[in-house]
Amino acid sequence: MGTPMIDFAVREAKFVVDGPMAICRFGSACSMSKQCKIGNVVLASKGGFIVQTDFDKLHDADNDELPYKISDLAKPDDTLIKHMDLHLRNSTEEGNYKQGLLATSDSFYNT
């Protein structure tokens, strides 16, 4: 989804909601884990972070630094994660449900 779209979605939703709000995103993602296969359902139970392209460093051949900024870990709400975990354990096929850490980027296919 990328951060620009989630930013837009949260701001628009908050405009019509009074009080606290919980947002759960369901969608596609890729994984670097050998334990995750196509079609798995993964809950970001350990939280997530964002990887953003640092365009100032992207094409700088003289720079040894990676052209990315990586945020600190954003931890999930414990109550929401427990509720989602219970639901997913009871509604997914055996072996199809995983938990882990989420990484997102500032575009769908980052540079």
PDB file of C-alpha atoms in Angstrom:
ATOM      1  CA  MET A   1       0.000   0.000   0.000  1.00  0.00           C
ATOM      2  CA  GLY A   2       2.854   2.354   0.747  1.00  0.00           C
ATOM      3  CA  THR A   3       2.887   5.104   3.307  1.00  0.00           C
ATOM      4  CA  PRO A   4       1.264   7.829   1.181  1.00  0.00           C
ATOM      5  CA  MET A   5      -1.902   5.741   0.724  1.00  0.00           C
ATOM      6  CA  ILE A   6      -2.162   4.617   4.360  1.00  0.00           C
ATOM      7  CA  ASP A   7      -1.634   8.225   5.447  1.00  0.00           C
ATOM      8  CA  PHE A   8      -4.527   9.262   3.210  1.00  0.00           C
ATOM      9  CA  ALA A   9      -6.763   6.399   4.405  1.00  0.00           C
ATOM     10  CA  VAL A  10      -6.155   7.101   8.105  1.00  0.00           C
ATOM     11  CA  ARG A  11      -6.747  10.848   7.744  1.00  0.00           C
ATOM     12  CA  GLU A  12      -9.976  10.318   5.789  1.00  0.00           C
ATOM     13  CA  ALA A  13     -11.270   7.687   8.216  1.00  0.00           C
ATOM     14  CA  LYS A  14     -10.447   9.831  11.244  1.00  0.00           C
ATOM     15  CA  PHE A  15     -12.417  12.695   9.719  1.00  0.00           C
ATOM     16  CA  VAL A  16     -15.655  10.697  10.103  1.00  0.00           C
ATOM     17  CA  VAL A  17     -14.857   8.814  13.359  1.00  0.00           C
ATOM     18  CA  ASP A  18     -15.214  10.259  16.846  1.00  0.00           C
ATOM     19  CA  GLY A  19     -12.948   8.840  19.558  1.00  0.00           C
ATOM     20  CA  PRO A  20     -10.327   6.112  19.370  1.00  0.00           C
ATOM     21  CA  MET A  21      -9.889   4.165  16.161  1.00  0.00           C
ATOM     22  CA  ALA A  22      -8.168   0.867  15.328  1.00  0.00           C
ATOM     23  CA  ILE A  23      -6.979   0.218  11.799  1.00  0.00           C
ATOM     24  CA  CYS A  24      -6.150  -3.232  10.492  1.00  0.00           C
ATOM     25  CA  ARG A  25      -4.730  -3.491   7.007  1.00  0.00           C
ATOM     26  CA  PHE A  26      -5.324  -6.656   5.043  1.00  0.00           C
ATOM     27  CA  GLY A  27      -3.571  -7.081   1.734  1.00  0.00           C
ATOM     28  CA  SER A  28      -0.676  -8.445  -0.195  1.00  0.00           C
ATOM     29  CA  ALA A  29       2.959  -8.350   0.850  1.00  0.00           C
ATOM     30  CA  CYS A  30       6.219 -10.045   0.063  1.00  0.00           C
ATOM     31  CA  SER A  31       8.506 -11.849   2.468  1.00  0.00           C
ATOM     32  CA  MET A  32      12.196 -12.563   2.786  1.00  0.00           C
ATOM     33  CA  SER A  33      11.429 -15.492   5.095  1.00  0.00           C
ATOM     34  CA  LYS A  34      11.691 -19.088   3.906  1.00  0.00           C
ATOM     35  CA  GLN A  35       8.911 -19.960   6.376  1.00  0.00           C
ATOM     36  CA  CYS A  36       6.399 -17.773   4.505  1.00  0.00           C
ATOM     37  CA  LYS A  37       4.929 -19.112   1.289  1.00  0.00           C
ATOM     38  CA  ILE A  38       2.584 -17.610  -1.282  1.00  0.00           C
ATOM     39  CA  GLY A  39      -0.901 -17.519   0.191  1.00  0.00           C
ATOM     40  CA  ASN A  40       0.147 -17.483   3.846  1.00  0.00           C
ATOM     41  CA  VAL A  41      -1.653 -15.188   6.251  1.00  0.00           C
ATOM     42  CA  VAL A  42       0.866 -13.225   8.315  1.00  0.00           C
ATOM     43  CA  LEU A  43       0.097 -11.169  11.422  1.00  0.00           C
ATOM     44  CA  ALA A  44       2.603  -8.417  12.247  1.00  0.00           C
ATOM     45  CA  SER A  45       2.646  -9.457  15.896  1.00  0.00           C
ATOM     46  CA  LYS A  46       6.157  -8.118  16.501  1.00  0.00           C
ATOM     47  CA  GLY A  47       5.384  -4.722  14.977  1.00  0.00           C
ATOM     48  CA  GLY A  48       6.776  -3.032  11.943  1.00  0.00           C
ATOM     49  CA  PHE A  49       9.131  -0.464  10.502  1.00  0.00           C
ATOM     50  CA  ILE A  50       9.428   1.552   7.324  1.00  0.00           C
ATOM     51  CA  VAL A  51      12.195   1.580   4.748  1.00  0.00           C
ATOM     52  CA  GLN A  52      12.279   4.837   2.799  1.00  0.00           C
ATOM     53  CA  THR A  53      14.390   5.663  -0.227  1.00  0.00           C
ATOM     54  CA  ASP A  54      16.924   8.416   0.428  1.00  0.00           C
ATOM     55  CA  PHE A  55      16.914   9.933  -3.045  1.00  0.00           C
ATOM     56  CA  ASP A  56      19.899  12.167  -2.211  1.00  0.00           C
ATOM     57  CA  LYS A  57      22.060   9.042  -1.862  1.00  0.00           C
ATOM     58  CA  LEU A  58      20.387   6.830  -4.468  1.00  0.00           C
ATOM     59  CA  HIS A  59      22.608   7.686  -7.433  1.00  0.00           C
ATOM     60  CA  ASP A  60      25.685   8.960  -5.570  1.00  0.00           C
ATOM     61  CA  ALA A  61      28.479   6.614  -6.730  1.00  0.00           C
ATOM     62  CA  ASP A  62      30.917   8.182  -4.237  1.00  0.00           C
ATOM     63  CA  ASN A  63      28.730   7.335  -1.254  1.00  0.00           C
ATOM     64  CA  ASP A  64      29.269   3.991   0.515  1.00  0.00           C
ATOM     65  CA  GLU A  65      26.045   4.309   2.568  1.00  0.00           C
ATOM     66  CA  LEU A  66      22.904   2.451   1.529  1.00  0.00           C
ATOM     67  CA  PRO A  67      20.347   4.800  -0.024  1.00  0.00           C
ATOM     68  CA  TYR A  68      17.664   3.975   2.545  1.00  0.00           C
ATOM     69  CA  LYS A  69      16.353   5.332   5.812  1.00  0.00           C
ATOM     70  CA  ILE A  70      15.036   2.696   8.225  1.00  0.00           C
ATOM     71  CA  SER A  71      12.692   3.750  11.029  1.00  0.00           C
ATOM     72  CA  ASP A  72      12.579   2.545  14.594  1.00  0.00           C
ATOM     73  CA  LEU A  73      10.236  -0.347  15.353  1.00  0.00           C
ATOM     74  CA  ALA A  74       6.561   0.565  15.823  1.00  0.00           C
ATOM     75  CA  LYS A  75       5.055  -1.906  18.275  1.00  0.00           C
ATOM     76  CA  PRO A  76       1.474  -3.111  17.829  1.00  0.00           C
ATOM     77  CA  ASP A  77      -1.351  -2.774  20.320  1.00  0.00           C
ATOM     78  CA  ASP A  78      -1.287  -5.911  22.515  1.00  0.00           C
ATOM     79  CA  THR A  79      -5.079  -6.180  22.853  1.00  0.00           C
ATOM     80  CA  LEU A  80      -5.667  -5.876  19.111  1.00  0.00           C
ATOM     81  CA  ILE A  81      -2.909  -8.398  18.297  1.00  0.00           C
ATOM     82  CA  LYS A  82      -4.327 -10.938  20.778  1.00  0.00           C
ATOM     83  CA  HIS A  83      -7.804 -10.562  19.281  1.00  0.00           C
ATOM     84  CA  MET A  84      -6.526 -10.916  15.711  1.00  0.00           C
ATOM     85  CA  ASP A  85      -4.326 -13.868  16.661  1.00  0.00           C
ATOM     86  CA  LEU A  86      -7.263 -15.746  18.175  1.00  0.00           C
ATOM     87  CA  HIS A  87      -9.421 -15.066  15.121  1.00  0.00           C
ATOM     88  CA  LEU A  88      -6.710 -16.040  12.620  1.00  0.00           C
ATOM     89  CA  ARG A  89      -5.808 -19.255  14.479  1.00  0.00           C
ATOM     90  CA  ASN A  90      -9.465 -20.303  14.294  1.00  0.00           C
ATOM     91  CA  SER A  91     -10.109 -19.270  10.691  1.00  0.00           C
ATOM     92  CA  THR A  92      -7.031 -20.292   8.679  1.00  0.00           C
ATOM     93  CA  GLU A  93      -5.896 -23.681   7.464  1.00  0.00           C
ATOM     94  CA  GLU A  94      -3.282 -25.561   9.490  1.00  0.00           C
ATOM     95  CA  GLY A  95       0.202 -24.268   8.646  1.00  0.00           C
ATOM     96  CA  ASN A  96      -1.092 -21.287   6.650  1.00  0.00           C
ATOM     97  CA  TYR A  97      -0.954 -18.763   9.513  1.00  0.00           C
ATOM     98  CA  LYS A  98       2.330 -17.114  10.552  1.00  0.00           C
ATOM     99  CA  GLN A  99       3.386 -14.283  12.842  1.00  0.00           C
ATOM    100  CA  GLY A 100       6.315 -11.957  12.482  1.00  0.00           C
ATOM    101  CA  LEU A 101       7.732  -8.534  11.812  1.00  0.00           C
ATOM    102  CA  LEU A 102       6.390  -6.208   9.122  1.00  0.00           C
ATOM    103  CA  ALA A 103       8.465  -3.952   6.896  1.00  0.00           C
ATOM    104  CA  THR A 104       6.800  -1.445   4.622  1.00  0.00           C
ATOM    105  CA  SER A 105       8.138   1.085   2.168  1.00  0.00           C
ATOM    106  CA  ASP A 106       7.248   4.408   0.666  1.00  0.00           C
ATOM    107  CA  SER A 107       6.019   2.802  -2.554  1.00  0.00           C
ATOM    108  CA  PHE A 108       4.612  -0.559  -3.620  1.00  0.00           C
ATOM    109  CA  TYR A 109       7.818  -1.641  -5.355  1.00  0.00           C
ATOM    110  CA  ASN A 110      10.635   0.292  -3.795  1.00  0.00           C
ATOM    111  CA  THR A 111      13.845   1.135  -5.676  1.00  0.00           C
TER     112      THR A 111
END
